mmCIF file of C-alpha atoms in Angstrom:
data_model
loop_
_atom_site.group_PDB
_atom_site.id
_atom_site.type_symbol
_atom_site.label_atom_id
_atom_site.label_comp_id
_atom_site.label_asym_id
_atom_site.label_seq_id
_atom_site.Cartn_x
_atom_site.Cartn_y
_atom_site.Cartn_z
ATOM 1 C CA MET A 1 0.433 1.286 -8.488
ATOM 2 C CA LYS A 2 3.307 1.027 -10.883
ATOM 3 C CA TYR A 3 3.521 -1.646 -13.542
ATOM 4 C CA MET A 4 5.539 -4.821 -13.128
ATOM 5 C CA SER A 5 5.660 -6.940 -16.227
ATOM 6 C CA LYS A 6 5.489 -10.706 -16.201
ATOM 7 C CA GLU A 7 9.159 -10.781 -17.126
ATOM 8 C CA GLN A 8 10.030 -8.618 -14.116
ATOM 9 C CA ALA A 9 7.947 -10.849 -11.881
ATOM 10 C CA ARG A 10 9.964 -13.837 -13.010
ATOM 11 C CA LYS A 11 13.151 -11.947 -12.269
ATOM 12 C CA TRP A 12 11.951 -11.306 -8.715
ATOM 13 C CA GLY A 13 11.225 -14.988 -8.356
ATOM 14 C CA ALA A 14 14.776 -15.961 -9.298
ATOM 15 C CA GLY A 15 17.375 -16.433 -6.611
ATOM 16 C CA LEU A 16 15.009 -15.921 -3.677
ATOM 17 C CA MET A 17 16.443 -16.439 -0.217
ATOM 18 C CA ALA A 18 14.870 -17.781 2.941
ATOM 19 C CA ALA A 19 15.201 -15.627 6.032
ATOM 20 C CA GLY A 20 13.660 -16.941 9.228
ATOM 21 C CA LEU A 21 15.547 -14.363 11.230
ATOM 22 C CA LEU A 22 13.829 -11.550 9.309
ATOM 23 C CA LEU A 23 10.771 -11.937 11.496
ATOM 24 C CA GLY A 24 12.661 -11.989 14.753
ATOM 25 C CA GLY A 25 11.356 -15.421 15.665
ATOM 26 C CA ALA A 26 11.779 -19.111 15.050
ATOM 27 C CA LEU A 27 8.558 -19.655 13.122
ATOM 28 C CA LEU A 28 10.278 -19.897 9.761
ATOM 29 C CA PRO A 29 13.371 -21.821 8.686
ATOM 30 C CA ALA A 30 16.657 -20.018 9.191
ATOM 31 C CA GLU A 31 18.311 -20.630 5.831
ATOM 32 C CA THR A 32 19.526 -17.122 5.202
ATOM 33 C CA SER A 33 22.568 -16.600 3.066
ATOM 34 C CA GLN A 34 24.434 -13.909 4.976
ATOM 35 C CA ALA A 35 26.055 -12.676 1.778
ATOM 36 C CA ALA A 36 22.670 -12.263 0.100
ATOM 37 C CA ALA A 37 21.179 -10.691 3.210
ATOM 38 C CA ALA A 38 23.939 -8.109 3.289
ATOM 39 C CA LYS A 39 22.994 -6.982 -0.213
ATOM 40 C CA THR A 40 19.362 -6.416 0.739
ATOM 41 C CA GLN A 41 19.923 -4.762 4.121
ATOM 42 C CA ALA A 42 18.458 -1.274 4.098
ATOM 43 C CA LYS A 43 20.768 1.506 5.205
ATOM 44 C CA VAL A 44 18.461 4.030 6.797
ATOM 45 C CA ASN A 45 18.490 6.940 9.162
ATOM 46 C CA SER A 46 15.479 6.066 11.253
ATOM 47 C CA SER A 47 13.651 6.654 14.496
ATOM 48 C CA LEU A 48 11.551 4.164 16.410
ATOM 49 C CA VAL A 49 7.755 4.144 16.335
ATOM 50 C CA VAL A 50 5.568 2.833 19.135
ATOM 51 C CA LEU A 51 2.962 0.603 17.499
ATOM 52 C CA LYS A 52 -0.497 0.139 18.985
ATOM 53 C CA THR A 53 -3.678 -1.551 17.889
ATOM 54 C CA ASN A 54 -6.973 -0.327 19.312
ATOM 55 C CA GLY A 55 -4.933 1.587 21.888
ATOM 56 C CA THR A 56 -2.933 -1.398 23.182
ATOM 57 C CA ILE A 57 0.834 -1.126 22.804
ATOM 58 C CA SER A 58 2.483 -3.904 20.800
ATOM 59 C CA GLN A 59 5.717 -5.652 21.710
ATOM 60 C CA HIS A 60 6.931 -4.738 18.227
ATOM 61 C CA THR A 61 8.134 -1.312 17.154
ATOM 62 C CA GLY A 62 8.056 0.407 13.803
ATOM 63 C CA ILE A 63 10.502 2.773 12.145
ATOM 64 C CA VAL A 64 10.234 6.173 10.477
ATOM 65 C CA SER A 65 12.472 6.363 7.425
ATOM 66 C CA ALA A 66 12.455 8.851 4.543
ATOM 67 C CA GLY A 67 9.201 10.334 5.830
ATOM 68 C CA LYS A 68 7.374 6.999 5.887
ATOM 69 C CA VAL A 69 6.338 4.729 8.722
ATOM 70 C CA TRP A 70 7.497 1.129 8.319
ATOM 71 C CA VAL A 71 6.066 -1.765 10.313
ATOM 72 C CA PRO A 72 7.651 -5.180 10.854
ATOM 73 C CA VAL A 73 5.928 -8.196 9.370
ATOM 74 C CA ALA A 74 6.125 -9.721 12.849
ATOM 75 C CA PHE A 75 3.720 -6.976 14.042
ATOM 76 C CA MET A 76 1.232 -7.998 11.366
ATOM 77 C CA ARG A 77 1.513 -11.608 12.506
ATOM 78 C CA ASP A 78 1.636 -11.263 16.295
ATOM 79 C CA THR A 79 -0.404 -8.129 16.961
ATOM 80 C CA LEU A 80 -2.847 -7.897 14.051
ATOM 81 C CA GLY A 81 -3.303 -11.665 14.003
ATOM 82 C CA MET A 82 -2.661 -12.090 10.299
ATOM 83 C CA PRO A 83 -1.740 -15.701 9.467
ATOM 84 C CA LEU A 84 1.798 -16.094 8.176
ATOM 85 C CA THR A 85 3.300 -18.968 6.214
ATOM 86 C CA TYR A 86 6.560 -19.651 4.440
ATOM 87 C CA ASP A 87 6.865 -21.621 1.211
ATOM 88 C CA LYS A 88 10.241 -23.356 1.177
ATOM 89 C CA THR A 89 9.970 -24.257 -2.511
ATOM 90 C CA GLU A 90 9.132 -20.746 -3.699
ATOM 91 C CA LYS A 91 11.015 -19.140 -0.800
ATOM 92 C CA THR A 92 8.158 -16.717 -0.316
ATOM 93 C CA TYR A 93 6.388 -15.345 2.754
ATOM 94 C CA THR A 94 2.592 -15.139 2.621
ATOM 95 C CA ILE A 95 0.679 -13.094 5.176
ATOM 96 C CA GLY A 96 -3.078 -12.632 5.453
ATOM 97 C CA ASN A 97 -5.774 -14.454 3.530
ATOM 98 C CA GLY A 98 -8.534 -13.993 0.991
ATOM 99 C CA ILE A 99 -8.253 -11.098 -1.419
ATOM 100 C CA THR A 100 -5.783 -9.283 0.870
ATOM 101 C CA ARG A 101 -3.319 -12.174 0.943
ATOM 102 C CA THR A 102 0.109 -10.615 0.555
ATOM 103 C CA LYS A 103 3.254 -12.263 -0.773
ATOM 104 C CA LEU A 104 6.730 -11.001 0.065
ATOM 105 C CA MET A 105 9.520 -12.264 -2.167
ATOM 106 C CA VAL A 106 12.928 -11.519 -0.704
ATOM 107 C CA SER A 107 15.817 -11.800 -3.131
ATOM 108 C CA ASP A 108 19.188 -10.340 -4.002
ATOM 109 C CA TYR A 109 17.285 -7.704 -5.975
ATOM 110 C CA GLY A 110 15.183 -6.511 -3.022
ATOM 111 C CA THR A 111 11.773 -7.406 -1.634
ATOM 112 C CA SER A 112 8.811 -7.346 -4.019
ATOM 113 C CA ILE A 113 5.225 -7.289 -2.821
ATOM 114 C CA SER A 114 2.000 -8.592 -4.336
ATOM 115 C CA VAL A 115 -1.545 -8.522 -2.984
ATOM 116 C CA ASN A 116 -3.977 -11.136 -4.271
ATOM 117 C CA ASN A 117 -1.239 -12.096 -6.775
ATOM 118 C CA TYR A 118 -1.330 -8.532 -8.149
ATOM 119 C CA TYR A 119 2.186 -7.068 -8.148
ATOM 120 C CA LEU A 120 2.478 -3.634 -6.561
ATOM 121 C CA GLY A 121 5.430 -1.879 -8.110
ATOM 122 C CA GLU A 122 5.040 1.203 -5.904
ATOM 123 C CA PHE A 123 5.863 -0.753 -2.749
ATOM 124 C CA ASP A 124 8.794 -2.821 -1.623
ATOM 125 C CA GLY A 125 9.973 -4.229 1.661
ATOM 126 C CA LYS A 126 13.110 -3.459 3.620
ATOM 127 C CA ILE A 127 15.377 -5.564 5.760
ATOM 128 C CA ILE A 128 16.419 -3.377 8.685
ATOM 129 C CA ASN A 129 18.535 -4.815 11.497
ATOM 130 C CA ASN A 130 17.747 -8.310 10.208
ATOM 131 C CA ARG A 131 13.984 -7.709 10.387
ATOM 132 C CA LEU A 132 11.584 -7.544 7.446
ATOM 133 C CA TYR A 133 9.526 -4.325 7.240
ATOM 134 C CA VAL A 134 6.806 -3.058 4.896
ATOM 135 C CA PRO A 135 5.512 0.512 4.529
ATOM 136 C CA PHE A 136 2.359 1.177 6.527
ATOM 137 C CA ASP A 137 0.836 2.561 3.317
ATOM 138 C CA LEU A 138 0.592 -1.044 2.131
ATOM 139 C CA LEU A 139 -1.753 -1.837 5.020
ATOM 140 C CA SER A 140 -3.816 1.308 4.563
ATOM 141 C CA ASP A 141 -4.045 1.171 0.767
ATOM 142 C CA TYR A 142 -4.752 -2.522 0.254
ATOM 143 C CA LEU A 143 -5.132 -4.530 3.479
ATOM 144 C CA GLY A 144 -8.056 -2.791 5.163
ATOM 145 C CA TYR A 145 -6.341 -0.903 7.997
ATOM 146 C CA LYS A 146 -6.020 2.747 8.916
ATOM 147 C CA GLY A 147 -3.573 4.463 11.202
ATOM 148 C CA ASP A 148 -3.757 7.310 13.683
ATOM 149 C CA TRP A 149 -0.216 8.667 13.420
ATOM 150 C CA ASN A 150 1.148 11.109 16.001
ATOM 151 C CA ALA A 151 4.507 12.330 14.727
ATOM 152 C CA ALA A 152 5.240 14.325 17.864
ATOM 153 C CA SER A 153 4.997 11.314 20.167
ATOM 154 C CA GLY A 154 6.154 8.772 17.590
ATOM 155 C CA ARG A 155 3.062 6.599 18.030
ATOM 156 C CA LEU A 156 0.938 4.849 15.429
ATOM 157 C CA ASN A 157 -2.388 3.317 16.411
ATOM 158 C CA VAL A 158 -3.494 0.742 13.828
ATOM 159 C CA ILE A 159 -7.161 -0.177 13.559
ATOM 160 C CA LYS A 160 -9.347 -1.941 11.018
ATOM 161 C CA LYS A 161 -11.343 0.185 8.613
ATOM 162 C CA THR A 162 -15.110 0.074 8.612
ATOM 163 C CA GLN A 163 -15.795 -1.365 5.185
ATOM 164 C CA ASN A 164 -18.915 -2.022 3.152
ATOM 165 C CA PRO A 165 -20.790 -5.147 4.336
ATOM 166 C CA ILE A 166 -20.046 -7.144 1.201
ATOM 167 C CA THR A 167 -17.850 -10.112 0.406
ATOM 168 C CA VAL A 168 -15.478 -10.142 -2.550
ATOM 169 C CA THR A 169 -14.387 -13.558 -3.799
ATOM 170 C CA THR A 170 -12.350 -14.805 -6.734
ATOM 171 C CA GLU A 171 -13.691 -16.813 -9.657
ATOM 172 C CA THR A 172 -11.366 -18.312 -12.258
ATOM 173 C CA TYR A 173 -11.677 -18.821 -15.985
ATOM 174 C CA SER A 174 -9.146 -21.476 -16.925
ATOM 175 C CA LYS A 175 -8.350 -23.334 -20.141
ATOM 176 C CA ASP A 176 -5.297 -25.573 -20.416
ATOM 177 C CA TYR A 177 -4.592 -25.323 -24.122
ATOM 178 C CA LYS A 178 -1.369 -26.994 -25.222
ATOM 179 C CA ASP A 179 1.458 -24.428 -25.050
ATOM 180 C CA ALA A 180 -1.111 -21.673 -24.470
ATOM 181 C CA PRO A 181 -2.678 -21.799 -20.999
ATOM 182 C CA ILE A 182 -5.298 -19.255 -19.948
ATOM 183 C CA LYS A 183 -5.882 -18.462 -16.263
ATOM 184 C CA LEU A 184 -7.951 -15.403 -15.456
ATOM 185 C CA ASP A 185 -8.928 -14.581 -11.861
ATOM 186 C CA TYR A 186 -11.788 -12.114 -11.612
ATOM 187 C CA PRO A 187 -13.817 -10.693 -8.691
ATOM 188 C CA GLN A 188 -17.404 -11.362 -7.778
ATOM 189 C CA ILE A 189 -19.318 -9.779 -4.897
ATOM 190 C CA SER A 190 -22.054 -11.026 -2.588
ATOM 191 C CA GLY A 191 -23.994 -9.635 0.359
ATOM 192 C CA LEU A 192 -25.733 -6.690 -1.291
ATOM 193 C CA ASP A 193 -29.382 -6.172 -0.392
ATOM 194 C CA ASN A 194 -29.990 -4.906 -3.918
ATOM 195 C CA ALA A 195 -29.825 -8.121 -5.948
ATOM 196 C CA LYS A 196 -30.170 -6.245 -9.247
ATOM 197 C CA ALA A 197 -27.201 -3.992 -8.435
ATOM 198 C CA GLN A 198 -25.129 -6.985 -7.341
ATOM 199 C CA ALA A 199 -25.876 -8.864 -10.558
ATOM 200 C CA ALA A 200 -24.975 -5.804 -12.662
ATOM 201 C CA ILE A 201 -21.611 -5.379 -10.946
ATOM 202 C CA ASN A 202 -20.762 -9.064 -11.203
ATOM 203 C CA ASN A 203 -21.744 -9.229 -14.854
ATOM 204 C CA THR A 204 -19.617 -6.193 -15.747
ATOM 205 C CA LEU A 205 -16.567 -7.694 -14.065
ATOM 206 C CA LYS A 206 -17.071 -11.191 -15.447
ATOM 207 C CA GLN A 207 -17.674 -10.030 -19.012
ATOM 208 C CA THR A 208 -14.483 -7.949 -18.957
ATOM 209 C CA PHE A 209 -12.456 -11.111 -18.443
ATOM 210 C CA LEU A 210 -14.555 -13.325 -20.721
ATOM 211 C CA LYS A 211 -14.112 -10.812 -23.545
ATOM 212 C CA TYR A 212 -10.357 -10.969 -23.037
ATOM 213 C CA ALA A 213 -10.512 -14.791 -22.997
ATOM 214 C CA GLU A 214 -12.445 -14.742 -26.271
ATOM 215 C CA GLY A 215 -9.702 -12.667 -27.902
ATOM 216 C CA ALA A 216 -7.040 -14.972 -26.484
ATOM 217 C CA GLU A 217 -8.737 -18.056 -27.877
ATOM 218 C CA LYS A 218 -8.891 -16.479 -31.341
ATOM 219 C CA GLU A 219 -5.129 -15.864 -31.157
ATOM 220 C CA ILE A 220 -4.528 -19.448 -30.007
ATOM 221 C CA ALA A 221 -6.627 -20.801 -32.890
ATOM 222 C CA ILE A 222 -4.276 -19.290 -35.493
ATOM 223 C CA ARG A 223 -1.051 -19.915 -33.563
ATOM 224 C CA ALA A 224 1.616 -21.638 -35.655
ATOM 225 C CA LYS A 225 2.960 -24.918 -34.293
ATOM 226 C CA ASP A 226 6.520 -23.621 -34.208
ATOM 227 C CA ASP A 227 5.606 -20.421 -32.320
ATOM 228 C CA ARG A 228 6.887 -19.919 -28.801
ATOM 229 C CA PRO A 229 4.417 -20.992 -26.088
ATOM 230 C CA TYR A 230 1.683 -18.461 -25.419
ATOM 231 C CA GLU A 231 0.257 -17.647 -22.018
ATOM 232 C CA TYR A 232 -2.560 -15.507 -20.659
ATOM 233 C CA GLU A 233 -3.162 -14.425 -17.077
ATOM 234 C CA GLY A 234 -5.485 -12.023 -15.306
ATOM 235 C CA GLY A 235 -6.040 -10.735 -11.801
ATOM 236 C CA TYR A 236 -7.270 -7.864 -9.673
ATOM 237 C CA VAL A 237 -6.817 -5.930 -6.446
ATOM 238 C CA VAL A 238 -9.391 -3.989 -4.397
ATOM 239 C CA THR A 239 -8.333 -0.415 -3.627
ATOM 240 C CA TYR A 240 -11.412 1.043 -1.896
ATOM 241 C CA ASN A 241 -14.410 -0.554 -0.185
ATOM 242 C CA GLN A 242 -16.092 2.146 1.887
ATOM 243 C CA ASP A 243 -18.841 4.774 1.757
ATOM 244 C CA GLY A 244 -21.118 2.625 -0.397
ATOM 245 C CA VAL A 245 -18.472 2.509 -3.121
ATOM 246 C CA LEU A 246 -16.262 -0.325 -4.379
ATOM 247 C CA SER A 247 -13.151 0.489 -6.422
ATOM 248 C CA LEU A 248 -10.751 -2.042 -7.912
ATOM 249 C CA VAL A 249 -8.168 -2.539 -10.631
ATOM 250 C CA THR A 250 -7.914 -5.503 -12.991
ATOM 251 C CA SER A 251 -5.172 -6.602 -15.353
ATOM 252 C CA GLN A 252 -4.962 -8.993 -18.286
ATOM 253 C CA TYR A 253 -1.550 -10.148 -19.457
ATOM 254 C CA GLY A 254 -0.770 -12.041 -22.635
ATOM 255 C CA TYR A 255 2.429 -13.321 -24.189
ATOM 256 C CA THR A 256 2.307 -14.318 -27.842
ATOM 257 C CA GLY A 257 5.982 -14.177 -28.725
ATOM 258 C CA GLY A 258 8.400 -11.320 -29.192
ATOM 259 C CA ALA A 259 10.513 -9.442 -26.674
ATOM 260 C CA HIS A 260 7.793 -9.137 -24.053
ATOM 261 C CA GLY A 261 4.146 -9.687 -23.355
ATOM 262 C CA MET A 262 1.412 -7.078 -23.199
ATOM 263 C CA THR A 263 -0.676 -6.065 -20.204
ATOM 264 C CA TYR A 264 -4.020 -4.261 -20.289
ATOM 265 C CA ARG A 265 -5.479 -2.566 -17.249
ATOM 266 C CA ASN A 266 -9.062 -1.728 -16.379
ATOM 267 C CA ALA A 267 -10.417 0.063 -13.336
ATOM 268 C CA PHE A 268 -13.935 -0.016 -11.947
ATOM 269 C CA THR A 269 -15.580 2.157 -9.323
ATOM 270 C CA PHE A 270 -19.130 1.095 -8.520
ATOM 271 C CA SER A 271 -21.962 2.587 -6.531
ATOM 272 C CA LEU A 272 -23.237 -0.269 -4.393
ATOM 273 C CA LYS A 273 -26.602 1.492 -4.132
ATOM 274 C CA ASP A 274 -27.567 0.843 -7.742
ATOM 275 C CA GLY A 275 -24.629 -1.005 -9.353
ATOM 276 C CA LYS A 276 -23.695 1.909 -11.585
ATOM 277 C CA GLN A 277 -20.098 2.148 -12.777
ATOM 278 C CA LEU A 278 -19.016 5.629 -11.748
ATOM 279 C CA LEU A 279 -17.115 8.042 -13.946
ATOM 280 C CA LEU A 280 -14.951 10.936 -12.821
ATOM 281 C CA GLY A 281 -17.854 13.303 -13.455
ATOM 282 C CA ASP A 282 -20.113 11.334 -11.114
ATOM 283 C CA LEU A 283 -17.670 11.912 -8.265
ATOM 284 C CA PHE A 284 -16.204 15.318 -9.003
ATOM 285 C CA GLY A 285 -18.957 17.014 -10.999
ATOM 286 C CA ALA A 286 -19.598 19.434 -8.106
ATOM 287 C CA ASN A 287 -16.544 21.212 -9.492
ATOM 288 C CA PRO A 288 -17.621 22.398 -12.975
ATOM 289 C CA ASN A 289 -13.974 22.847 -13.939
ATOM 290 C CA TYR A 290 -12.713 19.447 -12.743
ATOM 291 C CA LYS A 291 -11.934 18.146 -16.241
ATOM 292 C CA LYS A 292 -10.239 21.332 -17.405
ATOM 293 C CA GLU A 293 -8.112 21.399 -14.242
ATOM 294 C CA LEU A 294 -7.211 17.719 -14.577
ATOM 295 C CA ASN A 295 -6.233 18.071 -18.229
ATOM 296 C CA ALA A 296 -3.944 21.015 -17.453
ATOM 297 C CA LYS A 297 -2.245 19.161 -14.597
ATOM 298 C CA LEU A 298 -1.937 15.909 -16.516
ATOM 299 C CA ALA A 299 -0.393 17.627 -19.525
ATOM 300 C CA LYS A 300 2.396 19.000 -17.329
ATOM 301 C CA LEU A 301 2.878 15.768 -15.433
ATOM 302 C CA LEU A 302 3.029 13.592 -18.534
ATOM 303 C CA LYS A 303 5.606 15.843 -20.167
ATOM 304 C CA ALA A 304 7.717 15.679 -17.020
ATOM 305 C CA ASN A 305 7.332 11.889 -16.904
ATOM 306 C CA GLY A 306 10.144 9.793 -18.384
ATOM 307 C CA GLY A 307 9.389 8.284 -21.773
ATOM 308 C CA TYR A 308 6.678 10.739 -22.853
ATOM 309 C CA LEU A 309 5.937 10.250 -26.572
ATOM 310 C CA GLY A 310 3.590 13.209 -27.007
ATOM 311 C CA GLY A 311 0.015 13.343 -28.199
ATOM 312 C CA PHE A 312 -1.894 14.171 -25.008
ATOM 313 C CA THR A 313 -4.653 16.707 -25.655
ATOM 314 C CA GLY A 314 -6.980 15.780 -22.810
ATOM 315 C CA LEU A 315 -8.683 12.811 -21.179
ATOM 316 C CA ASN A 316 -10.351 10.551 -23.745
ATOM 317 C CA THR A 317 -12.080 8.436 -21.092
ATOM 318 C CA GLU A 318 -13.339 8.983 -17.572
ATOM 319 C CA LYS A 319 -13.070 5.310 -16.632
ATOM 320 C CA ASP A 320 -9.320 4.882 -16.138
ATOM 321 C CA PHE A 321 -9.074 5.730 -12.457
ATOM 322 C CA TYR A 322 -9.408 4.083 -9.089
ATOM 323 C CA LEU A 323 -9.895 5.336 -5.549
ATOM 324 C CA LYS A 324 -7.837 5.200 -2.399
ATOM 325 C CA ASP A 325 -8.558 6.885 0.933
ATOM 326 C CA GLY A 326 -9.150 10.538 0.091
ATOM 327 C CA LYS A 327 -7.553 10.177 -3.344
ATOM 328 C CA ALA A 328 -8.269 9.416 -6.982
ATOM 329 C CA VAL A 329 -5.523 7.774 -9.048
ATOM 330 C CA LEU A 330 -5.673 8.341 -12.812
ATOM 331 C CA PHE A 331 -3.634 6.169 -15.177
ATOM 332 C CA PHE A 332 -2.885 5.647 -18.838
ATOM 333 C CA GLN A 333 -2.298 2.424 -20.742
ATOM 334 C CA LEU A 334 1.045 1.090 -21.906
ATOM 335 C CA TYR A 335 2.174 2.912 -25.052
ATOM 336 C CA GLU A 336 -0.754 5.337 -24.842
ATOM 337 C CA TYR A 337 1.473 8.359 -24.254
ATOM 338 C CA THR A 338 4.726 6.869 -23.005
ATOM 339 C CA ALA A 339 7.283 4.234 -23.960
ATOM 340 C CA TYR A 340 6.761 0.664 -22.779
ATOM 341 C CA ALA A 341 9.547 0.930 -20.215
ATOM 342 C CA ALA A 342 7.636 3.720 -18.455
ATOM 343 C CA GLY A 343 4.868 1.285 -17.592
ATOM 344 C CA PHE A 344 1.417 2.592 -16.693
ATOM 345 C CA PRO A 345 1.785 6.312 -15.908
ATOM 346 C CA GLU A 346 -0.181 7.068 -12.727
ATOM 347 C CA PHE A 347 -1.090 10.403 -11.190
ATOM 348 C CA THR A 348 -2.706 10.864 -7.799
ATOM 349 C CA PHE A 349 -5.021 13.727 -6.861
ATOM 350 C CA THR A 350 -6.603 14.302 -3.464
ATOM 351 C CA PHE A 351 -10.322 14.882 -3.180
ATOM 352 C CA LYS A 352 -9.514 18.335 -1.795
ATOM 353 C CA GLU A 353 -7.681 19.200 -5.011
ATOM 354 C CA LEU A 354 -10.664 18.265 -7.148
ATOM 355 C CA LEU A 355 -13.625 19.450 -5.080
ATOM 356 C CA PRO A 356 -14.486 22.901 -3.737
ATOM 357 C CA GLY A 357 -14.781 23.487 -0.014
ATOM 358 C CA GLY A 358 -13.674 20.011 0.973
ATOM 359 C CA SER A 359 -16.971 18.434 -0.119
ATOM 360 C CA SER A 360 -17.308 14.661 -0.452
ATOM 361 C CA PRO A 361 -17.284 12.945 -3.852
ATOM 362 C CA PHE A 362 -19.864 10.503 -2.479
ATOM 363 C CA ALA A 363 -22.452 13.088 -1.441
ATOM 364 C CA ALA A 364 -24.461 12.739 -4.659
ATOM 365 C CA LEU A 365 -24.585 8.941 -4.309
ATOM 366 C CA LYS A 366 -26.536 8.812 -1.062
#
């Protein structure tokens, strides 16, 4: 999940184009600028993919390009039944609902993607043969689907994941200070049988954002009248909700003048059994050398990463990670070891890399 600053997000929002034809249907207005569309057309060497859901073949086909499977947005709408709308004012497609609601902003710069208003810099969309496609990894990483991919036959069967029986909803802390608005969206869960665990998780998440709001209000209180307008925003995205574990990432962005704002990221992985926030050691402690191995790998990766400023001697926290299917993603903050332009350095490790004998990181939680 690469970093996209607020300034970059505004850039994506500029000059957006409408493209009813991108979905291969007449649902949306056909206002496409052919000149703009030509700039964003993907030039790919691709092969077709037969798309299925629960074993039933869809009328839509996917594409394999650069080793990835891409699915058309029309497949998500027509076959998966995800509601799709088009905002003529913002010139933005929105597909899905709730905390997996996905926005696709098609512009001369490309197609940016956000889930639950959380920008995902590692993903973009492609316009191929006048159709809008997204990588299937988007669906599997953030939208609650998994795929049974058969490369030999060129078939992908898409089915919904079995997720924890909880509901995640969004609460908002909002203050409309003059020239310094605060709007922080934070998650809250319901549906756990263990009320104490549920309350602990919700309190941890809420207090993270309230603490940030408290700091913002102190900055606003001493803001000079001739300062540029301030702004503060926060949001989150769920990355894993299976096996009795909930993992998510939150961000808090603030602009208080200067060349750019500043974003802080937190990650939380909870055991739904008792509400405990899990550390790397709780998941990978079956490997007594997990931290030593991670530090050695991270040292090499950071040095190879653009913008490395030096100073890494080992992990100073075991909290800055989140989970995906079969993977743990570790990250560092802006400026922690790299220049601002490098964003949040992220490094992905499979469970198999971190645990002996293919054991499960969740075994000790049951």
